[in-house]
PDB file of C-alpha atoms in Angstrom:
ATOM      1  CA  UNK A 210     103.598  72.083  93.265  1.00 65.00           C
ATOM      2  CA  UNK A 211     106.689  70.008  92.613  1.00 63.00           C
ATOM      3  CA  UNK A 212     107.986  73.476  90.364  1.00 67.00           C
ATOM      4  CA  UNK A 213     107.609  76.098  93.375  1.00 73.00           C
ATOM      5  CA  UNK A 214     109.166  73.781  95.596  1.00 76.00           C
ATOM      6  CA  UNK A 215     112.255  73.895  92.834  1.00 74.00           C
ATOM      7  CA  UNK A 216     111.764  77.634  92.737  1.00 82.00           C
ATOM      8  CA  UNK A 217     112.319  77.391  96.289  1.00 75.00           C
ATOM      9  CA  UNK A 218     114.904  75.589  96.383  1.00 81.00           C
ATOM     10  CA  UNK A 219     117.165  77.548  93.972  1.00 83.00           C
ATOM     11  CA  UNK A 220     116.976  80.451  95.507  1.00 82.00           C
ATOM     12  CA  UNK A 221     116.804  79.758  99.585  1.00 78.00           C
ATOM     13  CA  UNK A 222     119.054  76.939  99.759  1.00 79.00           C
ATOM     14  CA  UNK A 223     121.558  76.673  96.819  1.00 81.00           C
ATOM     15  CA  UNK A 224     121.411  80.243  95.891  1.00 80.00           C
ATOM     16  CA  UNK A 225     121.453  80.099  92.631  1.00 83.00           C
ATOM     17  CA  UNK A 226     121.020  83.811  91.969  1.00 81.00           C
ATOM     18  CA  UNK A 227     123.768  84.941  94.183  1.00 85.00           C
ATOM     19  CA  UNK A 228     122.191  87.709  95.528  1.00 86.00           C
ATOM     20  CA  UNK A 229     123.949  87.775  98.718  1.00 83.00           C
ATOM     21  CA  UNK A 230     127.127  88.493  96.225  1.00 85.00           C
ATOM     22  CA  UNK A 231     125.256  90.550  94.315  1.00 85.00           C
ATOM     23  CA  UNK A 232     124.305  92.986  97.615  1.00 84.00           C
ATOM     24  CA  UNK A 233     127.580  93.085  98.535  1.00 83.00           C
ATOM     25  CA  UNK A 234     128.980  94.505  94.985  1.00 82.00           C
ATOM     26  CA  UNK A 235     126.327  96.804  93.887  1.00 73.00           C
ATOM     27  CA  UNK A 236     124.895  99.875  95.453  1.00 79.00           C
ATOM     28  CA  UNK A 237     121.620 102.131  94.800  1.00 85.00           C
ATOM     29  CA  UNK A 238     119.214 101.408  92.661  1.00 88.00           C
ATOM     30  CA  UNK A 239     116.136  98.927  92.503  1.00 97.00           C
ATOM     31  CA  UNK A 240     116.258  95.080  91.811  1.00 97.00           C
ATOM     32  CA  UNK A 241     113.165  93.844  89.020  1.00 98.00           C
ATOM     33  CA  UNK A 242     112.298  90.614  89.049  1.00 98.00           C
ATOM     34  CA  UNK A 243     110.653  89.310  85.487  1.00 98.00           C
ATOM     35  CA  UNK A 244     108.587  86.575  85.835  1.00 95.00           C
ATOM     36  CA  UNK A 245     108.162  86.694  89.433  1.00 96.00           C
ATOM     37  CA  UNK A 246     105.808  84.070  89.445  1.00 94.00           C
ATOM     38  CA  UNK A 247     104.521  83.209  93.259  1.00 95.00           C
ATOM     39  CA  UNK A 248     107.401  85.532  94.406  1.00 97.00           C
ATOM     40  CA  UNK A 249     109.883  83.277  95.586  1.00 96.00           C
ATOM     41  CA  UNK A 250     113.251  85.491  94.517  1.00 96.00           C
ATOM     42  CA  UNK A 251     110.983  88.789  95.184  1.00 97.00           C
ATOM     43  CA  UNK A 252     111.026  87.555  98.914  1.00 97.00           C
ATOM     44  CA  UNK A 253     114.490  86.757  99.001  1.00 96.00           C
ATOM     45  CA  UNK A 254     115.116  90.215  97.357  1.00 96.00           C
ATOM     46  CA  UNK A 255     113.329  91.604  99.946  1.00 96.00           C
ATOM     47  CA  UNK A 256     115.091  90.553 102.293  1.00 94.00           C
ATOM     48  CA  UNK A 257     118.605  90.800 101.010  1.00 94.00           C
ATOM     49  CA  UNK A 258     118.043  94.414  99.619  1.00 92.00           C
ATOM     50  CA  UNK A 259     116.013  95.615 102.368  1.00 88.00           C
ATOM     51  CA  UNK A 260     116.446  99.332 101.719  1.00 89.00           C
ATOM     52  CA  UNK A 261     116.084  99.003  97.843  1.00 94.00           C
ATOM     53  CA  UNK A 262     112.244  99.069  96.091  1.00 97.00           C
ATOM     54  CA  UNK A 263     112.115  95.185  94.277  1.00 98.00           C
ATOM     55  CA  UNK A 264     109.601  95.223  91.052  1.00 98.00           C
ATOM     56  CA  UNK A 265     107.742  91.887  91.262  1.00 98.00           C
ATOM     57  CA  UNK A 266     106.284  91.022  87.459  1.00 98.00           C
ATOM     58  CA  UNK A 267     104.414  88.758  87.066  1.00 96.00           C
ATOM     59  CA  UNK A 268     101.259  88.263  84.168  1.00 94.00           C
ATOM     60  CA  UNK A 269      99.601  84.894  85.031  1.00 92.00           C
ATOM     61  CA  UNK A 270      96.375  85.733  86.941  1.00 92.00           C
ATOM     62  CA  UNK A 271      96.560  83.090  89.759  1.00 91.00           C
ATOM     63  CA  UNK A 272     100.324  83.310  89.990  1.00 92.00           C
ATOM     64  CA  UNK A 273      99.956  87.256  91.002  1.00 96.00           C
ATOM     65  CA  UNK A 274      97.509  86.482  93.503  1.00 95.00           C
ATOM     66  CA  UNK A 275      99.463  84.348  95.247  1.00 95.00           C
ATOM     67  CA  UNK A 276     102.235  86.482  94.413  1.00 97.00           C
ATOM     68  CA  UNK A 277     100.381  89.366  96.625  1.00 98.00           C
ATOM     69  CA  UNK A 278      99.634  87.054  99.248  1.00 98.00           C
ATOM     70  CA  UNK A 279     102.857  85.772  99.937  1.00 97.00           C
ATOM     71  CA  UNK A 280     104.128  89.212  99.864  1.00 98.00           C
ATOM     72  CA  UNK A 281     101.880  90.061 102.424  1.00 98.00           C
ATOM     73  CA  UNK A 282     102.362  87.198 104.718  1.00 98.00           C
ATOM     74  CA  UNK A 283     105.863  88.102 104.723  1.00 97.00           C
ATOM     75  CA  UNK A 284     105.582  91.691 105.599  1.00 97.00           C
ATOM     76  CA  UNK A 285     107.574  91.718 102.003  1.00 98.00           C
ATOM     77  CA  UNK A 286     106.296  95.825 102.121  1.00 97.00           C
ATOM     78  CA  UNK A 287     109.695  97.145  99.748  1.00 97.00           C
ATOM     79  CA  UNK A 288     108.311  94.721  97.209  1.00 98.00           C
ATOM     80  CA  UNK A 289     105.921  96.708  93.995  1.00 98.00           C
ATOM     81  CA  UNK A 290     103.572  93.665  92.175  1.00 98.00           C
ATOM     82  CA  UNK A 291     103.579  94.572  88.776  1.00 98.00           C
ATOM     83  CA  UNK A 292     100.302  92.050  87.146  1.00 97.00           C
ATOM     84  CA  UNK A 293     101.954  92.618  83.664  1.00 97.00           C
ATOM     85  CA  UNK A 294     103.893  90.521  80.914  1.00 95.00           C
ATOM     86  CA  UNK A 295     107.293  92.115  80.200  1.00 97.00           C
ATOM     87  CA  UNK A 296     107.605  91.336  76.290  1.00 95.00           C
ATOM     88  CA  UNK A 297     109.371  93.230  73.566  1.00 96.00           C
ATOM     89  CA  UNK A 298     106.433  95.255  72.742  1.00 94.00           C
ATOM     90  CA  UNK A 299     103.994  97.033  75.138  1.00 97.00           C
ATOM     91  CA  UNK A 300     100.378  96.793  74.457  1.00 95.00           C
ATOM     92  CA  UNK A 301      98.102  93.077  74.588  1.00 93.00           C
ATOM     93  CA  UNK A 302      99.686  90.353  74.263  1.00 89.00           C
ATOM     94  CA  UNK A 303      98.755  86.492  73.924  1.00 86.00           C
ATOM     95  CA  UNK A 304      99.654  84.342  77.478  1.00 84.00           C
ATOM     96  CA  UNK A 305      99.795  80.718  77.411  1.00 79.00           C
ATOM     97  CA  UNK A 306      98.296  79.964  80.684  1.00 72.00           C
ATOM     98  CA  UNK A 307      97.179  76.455  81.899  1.00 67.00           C
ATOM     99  CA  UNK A 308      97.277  74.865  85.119  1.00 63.00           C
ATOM    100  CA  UNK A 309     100.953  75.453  86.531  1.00 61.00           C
ATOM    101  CA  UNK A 310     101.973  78.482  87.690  1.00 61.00           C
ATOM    102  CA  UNK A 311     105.724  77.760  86.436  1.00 60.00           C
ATOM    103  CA  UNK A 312     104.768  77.260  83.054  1.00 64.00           C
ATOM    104  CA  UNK A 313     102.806  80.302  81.300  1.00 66.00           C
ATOM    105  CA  UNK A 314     104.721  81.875  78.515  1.00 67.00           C
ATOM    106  CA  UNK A 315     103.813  84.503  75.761  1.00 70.00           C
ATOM    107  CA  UNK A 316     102.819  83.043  72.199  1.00 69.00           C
ATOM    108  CA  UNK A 317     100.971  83.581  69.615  1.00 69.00           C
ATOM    109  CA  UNK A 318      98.565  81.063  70.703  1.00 69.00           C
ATOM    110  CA  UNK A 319      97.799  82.072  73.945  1.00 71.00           C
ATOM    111  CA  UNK A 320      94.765  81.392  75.577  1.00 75.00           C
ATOM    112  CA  UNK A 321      94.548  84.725  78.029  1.00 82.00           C
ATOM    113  CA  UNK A 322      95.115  88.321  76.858  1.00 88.00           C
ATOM    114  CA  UNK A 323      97.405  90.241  78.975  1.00 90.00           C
ATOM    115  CA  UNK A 324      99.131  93.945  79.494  1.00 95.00           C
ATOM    116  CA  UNK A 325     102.425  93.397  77.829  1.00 95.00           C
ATOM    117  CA  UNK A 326     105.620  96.268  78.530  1.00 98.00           C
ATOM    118  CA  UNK A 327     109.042  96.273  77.474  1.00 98.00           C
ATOM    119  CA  UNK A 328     111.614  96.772  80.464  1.00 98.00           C
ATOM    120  CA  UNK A 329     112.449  99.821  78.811  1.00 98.00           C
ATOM    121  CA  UNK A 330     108.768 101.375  78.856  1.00 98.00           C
ATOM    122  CA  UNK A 331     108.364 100.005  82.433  1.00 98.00           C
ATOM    123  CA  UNK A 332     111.318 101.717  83.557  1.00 98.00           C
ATOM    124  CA  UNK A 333     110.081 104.840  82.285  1.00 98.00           C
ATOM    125  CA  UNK A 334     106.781 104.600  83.652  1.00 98.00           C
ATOM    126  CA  UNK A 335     108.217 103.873  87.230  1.00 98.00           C
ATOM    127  CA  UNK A 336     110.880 106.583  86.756  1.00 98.00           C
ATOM    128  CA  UNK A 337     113.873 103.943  87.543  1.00 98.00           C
ATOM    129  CA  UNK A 338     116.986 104.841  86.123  1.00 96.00           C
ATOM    130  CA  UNK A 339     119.202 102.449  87.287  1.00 97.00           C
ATOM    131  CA  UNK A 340     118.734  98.684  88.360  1.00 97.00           C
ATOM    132  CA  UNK A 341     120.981  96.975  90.532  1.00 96.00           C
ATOM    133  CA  UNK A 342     120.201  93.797  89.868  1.00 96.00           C
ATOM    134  CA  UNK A 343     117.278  92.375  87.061  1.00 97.00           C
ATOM    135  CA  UNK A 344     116.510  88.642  87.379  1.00 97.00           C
ATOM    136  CA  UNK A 345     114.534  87.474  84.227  1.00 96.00           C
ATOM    137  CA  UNK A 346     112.637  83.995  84.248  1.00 92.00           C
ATOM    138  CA  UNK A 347     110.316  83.910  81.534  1.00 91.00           C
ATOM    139  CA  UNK A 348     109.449  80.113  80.237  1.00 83.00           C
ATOM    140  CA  UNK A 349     111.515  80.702  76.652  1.00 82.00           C
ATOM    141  CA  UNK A 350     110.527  84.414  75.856  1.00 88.00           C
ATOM    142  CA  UNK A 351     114.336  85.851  77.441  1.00 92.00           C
ATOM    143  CA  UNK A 352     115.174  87.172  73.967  1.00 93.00           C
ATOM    144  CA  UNK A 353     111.622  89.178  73.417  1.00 94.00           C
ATOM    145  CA  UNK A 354     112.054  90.709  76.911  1.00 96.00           C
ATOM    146  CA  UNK A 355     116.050  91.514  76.330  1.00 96.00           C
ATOM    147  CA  UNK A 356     114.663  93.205  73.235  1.00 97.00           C
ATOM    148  CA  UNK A 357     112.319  95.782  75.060  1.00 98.00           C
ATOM    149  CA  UNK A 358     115.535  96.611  77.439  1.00 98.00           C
ATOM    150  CA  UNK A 359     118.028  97.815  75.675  1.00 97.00           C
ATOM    151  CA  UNK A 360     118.136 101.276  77.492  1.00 98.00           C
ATOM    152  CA  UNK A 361     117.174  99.553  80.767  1.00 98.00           C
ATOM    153  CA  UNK A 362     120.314  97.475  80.248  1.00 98.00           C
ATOM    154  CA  UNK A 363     122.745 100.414  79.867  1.00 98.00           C
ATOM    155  CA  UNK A 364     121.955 101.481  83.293  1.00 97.00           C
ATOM    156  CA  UNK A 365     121.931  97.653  84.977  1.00 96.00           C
ATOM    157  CA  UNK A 366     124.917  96.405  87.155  1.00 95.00           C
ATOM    158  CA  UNK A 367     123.908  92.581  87.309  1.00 95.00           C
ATOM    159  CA  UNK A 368     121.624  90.660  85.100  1.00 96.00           C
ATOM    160  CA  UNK A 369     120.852  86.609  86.078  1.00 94.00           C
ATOM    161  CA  UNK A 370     118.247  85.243  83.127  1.00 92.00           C
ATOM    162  CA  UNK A 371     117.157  81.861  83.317  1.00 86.00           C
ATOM    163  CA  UNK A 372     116.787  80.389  79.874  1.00 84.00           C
ATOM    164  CA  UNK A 373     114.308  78.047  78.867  1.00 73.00           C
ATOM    165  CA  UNK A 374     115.197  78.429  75.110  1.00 69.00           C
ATOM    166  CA  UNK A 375     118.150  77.903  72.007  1.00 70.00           C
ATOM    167  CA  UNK A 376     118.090  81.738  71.280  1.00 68.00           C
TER     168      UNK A 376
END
Protein backbone atom coordinates (compact mmCIF):
# COMPACT_ATOMS: atom_id res chain seq x y z
CA UNK A 1 0.00 0.00 0.00
CA UNK A 2 0.29 3.74 -0.45
CA UNK A 3 2.16 3.61 3.46
CA UNK A 4 5.02 0.97 2.47
CA UNK A 5 5.61 2.75 -0.57
CA UNK A 6 6.24 5.97 1.96
CA UNK A 7 8.22 3.62 4.14
CA UNK A 8 10.13 3.08 1.14
CA UNK A 9 10.64 6.05 0.20
CA UNK A 10 12.08 7.53 3.44
CA UNK A 11 14.52 5.35 3.83
CA UNK A 12 15.96 4.32 0.09
CA UNK A 13 15.67 7.54 -1.52
CA UNK A 14 15.62 10.56 0.90
CA UNK A 15 17.30 8.83 3.69
CA UNK A 16 15.65 9.95 6.28
CA UNK A 17 17.38 7.83 8.91
CA UNK A 18 20.84 8.70 7.93
CA UNK A 19 22.25 5.56 8.31
CA UNK A 20 24.92 5.92 5.85
CA UNK A 21 26.11 8.81 8.51
CA UNK A 22 25.31 6.83 11.12
CA UNK A 23 27.84 3.76 9.76
CA UNK A 24 30.36 5.99 9.28
CA UNK A 25 30.39 7.44 13.08
CA UNK A 26 29.66 4.46 15.12
CA UNK A 27 31.45 1.21 15.50
CA UNK A 28 30.52 -2.37 17.11
CA UNK A 29 27.56 -3.21 18.29
CA UNK A 30 24.05 -4.25 16.79
CA UNK A 31 21.39 -1.89 15.17
CA UNK A 32 17.37 -2.79 16.54
CA UNK A 33 14.84 -1.76 14.61
CA UNK A 34 11.29 -1.25 16.67
CA UNK A 35 8.49 -1.52 14.69
CA UNK A 36 10.04 -3.03 11.79
CA UNK A 37 6.97 -3.48 10.12
CA UNK A 38 7.49 -5.22 6.43
CA UNK A 39 11.26 -4.55 7.01
CA UNK A 40 11.95 -1.76 4.91
CA UNK A 41 14.88 0.03 7.28
CA UNK A 42 15.87 -3.72 8.47
CA UNK A 43 16.93 -4.18 4.71
CA UNK A 44 18.61 -1.06 4.41
CA UNK A 45 20.35 -1.91 7.78
CA UNK A 46 21.37 -4.86 6.34
CA UNK A 47 22.94 -3.64 3.93
CA UNK A 48 24.63 -0.61 5.35
CA UNK A 49 25.86 -2.55 8.52
CA UNK A 50 26.69 -5.64 6.82
CA UNK A 51 28.96 -7.09 9.51
CA UNK A 52 26.65 -5.99 12.47
CA UNK A 53 23.48 -8.50 13.68
CA UNK A 54 20.11 -5.97 12.94
CA UNK A 55 17.02 -6.96 15.43
CA UNK A 56 13.90 -6.71 13.23
CA UNK A 57 10.63 -6.21 15.75
CA UNK A 58 7.88 -6.35 14.66
CA UNK A 59 4.23 -7.66 16.54
CA UNK A 60 1.53 -7.43 13.79
CA UNK A 61 0.99 -11.01 12.50
CA UNK A 62 0.83 -10.33 8.70
CA UNK A 63 3.39 -7.56 8.88
CA UNK A 64 6.11 -10.27 10.28
CA UNK A 65 5.34 -12.56 7.63
CA UNK A 66 6.05 -10.42 5.12
CA UNK A 67 8.68 -9.12 7.20
CA UNK A 68 10.41 -12.81 6.92
CA UNK A 69 9.78 -12.97 3.40
CA UNK A 70 11.30 -9.97 2.32
CA UNK A 71 14.19 -10.79 4.43
CA UNK A 72 14.57 -13.80 2.67
CA UNK A 73 14.20 -12.60 -0.81
CA UNK A 74 16.92 -10.34 -0.06
CA UNK A 75 19.40 -12.75 1.25
CA UNK A 76 18.90 -10.08 4.34
CA UNK A 77 20.73 -13.32 6.51
CA UNK A 78 22.49 -10.61 9.43
CA UNK A 79 18.90 -9.62 10.03
CA UNK A 80 17.11 -11.56 13.63
CA UNK A 81 12.89 -11.22 13.23
CA UNK A 82 11.81 -10.64 16.53
CA UNK A 83 7.44 -11.36 16.20
CA UNK A 84 7.12 -9.29 19.48
CA UNK A 85 5.67 -5.79 20.66
CA UNK A 86 8.41 -3.75 22.38
CA UNK A 87 6.22 -1.87 25.15
CA UNK A 88 7.16 -0.65 28.58
CA UNK A 89 6.22 -3.79 30.22
CA UNK A 90 6.99 -7.40 29.11
CA UNK A 91 4.29 -9.90 29.30
CA UNK A 92 0.64 -9.75 26.91
CA UNK A 93 -0.24 -6.95 25.73
CA UNK A 94 -3.38 -5.51 23.74
CA UNK A 95 -2.44 -4.75 19.66
CA UNK A 96 -4.64 -2.69 17.65
CA UNK A 97 -4.45 -4.48 14.45
CA UNK A 98 -6.73 -3.86 11.37
CA UNK A 99 -6.10 -3.93 7.84
CA UNK A 100 -2.79 -1.79 7.26
CA UNK A 101 0.28 -2.97 8.11
CA UNK A 102 1.53 0.76 8.97
CA UNK A 103 -1.01 1.32 11.39
CA UNK A 104 -1.17 -1.30 14.43
CA UNK A 105 -0.36 0.23 17.73
CA UNK A 106 -0.62 -1.04 21.43
CA UNK A 107 -3.87 0.07 23.44
CA UNK A 108 -5.92 -0.87 25.74
CA UNK A 109 -8.44 -1.76 23.25
CA UNK A 110 -6.71 -3.90 21.13
CA UNK A 111 -8.21 -6.43 19.21
CA UNK A 112 -5.08 -9.14 19.09
CA UNK A 113 -3.06 -10.26 22.14
CA UNK A 114 0.57 -10.14 21.66
CA UNK A 115 4.19 -10.92 23.46
CA UNK A 116 5.07 -7.52 24.73
CA UNK A 117 9.16 -6.77 26.01
CA UNK A 118 10.75 -3.75 27.10
CA UNK A 119 14.09 -2.92 25.11
CA UNK A 120 15.70 -3.38 28.26
CA UNK A 121 14.43 -7.12 28.87
CA UNK A 122 15.06 -7.82 25.13
CA UNK A 123 18.49 -6.76 25.39
CA UNK A 124 19.05 -9.00 28.13
CA UNK A 125 17.54 -11.90 26.66
CA UNK A 126 19.70 -11.49 23.41
CA UNK A 127 22.80 -10.70 25.52
CA UNK A 128 23.37 -7.18 23.57
CA UNK A 129 25.16 -4.77 25.45
CA UNK A 130 25.59 -2.11 23.28
CA UNK A 131 23.48 -0.80 20.21
CA UNK A 132 24.85 1.21 17.61
CA UNK A 133 22.07 2.50 16.28
CA UNK A 134 18.03 1.83 17.57
CA UNK A 135 15.39 3.13 15.13
CA UNK A 136 11.92 3.17 16.91
CA UNK A 137 8.60 3.54 14.78
CA UNK A 138 5.81 2.60 16.80
CA UNK A 139 2.28 4.35 15.63
CA UNK A 140 2.18 6.77 19.03
CA UNK A 141 3.50 4.26 21.74
CA UNK A 142 7.50 5.99 21.52
CA UNK A 143 7.15 7.02 25.17
CA UNK A 144 5.95 3.33 26.53
CA UNK A 145 8.87 1.77 24.58
CA UNK A 146 11.54 4.66 25.78
CA UNK A 147 10.24 3.62 29.18
CA UNK A 148 11.29 -0.16 29.01
CA UNK A 149 14.93 1.18 27.75
CA UNK A 150 16.36 3.05 30.05
CA UNK A 151 19.46 0.72 30.55
CA UNK A 152 19.39 -0.13 26.82
CA UNK A 153 19.77 3.61 26.26
CA UNK A 154 22.91 4.07 28.41
CA UNK A 155 24.75 1.81 26.17
CA UNK A 156 23.17 3.32 22.60
CA UNK A 157 25.28 5.66 20.30
CA UNK A 158 22.35 6.86 17.93
CA UNK A 159 18.68 6.78 18.49
CA UNK A 160 16.16 8.03 15.32
CA UNK A 161 12.28 7.63 16.78
CA UNK A 162 9.60 8.52 14.62
CA UNK A 163 6.79 10.08 16.57
CA UNK A 164 3.32 9.70 15.89
CA UNK A 165 2.28 11.36 19.24
CA UNK A 166 2.26 14.92 21.67
CA UNK A 167 4.26 13.05 24.45
Amino acid sequence: GAGELYSYIEVFLEDDYEIAKISRQASGGVVVDVGANIGIFSLAASKTFQNTEVYAVEPHPYAYSRLVKNLKLNGADNVRPLNRAVYSISGPVRLSAGPSTTAASVCDGGNLSVEGVTLDDLCAERAIDHVRLLKIDVEGGEVEVLKGAGKTLENTDWVVVECHSAE
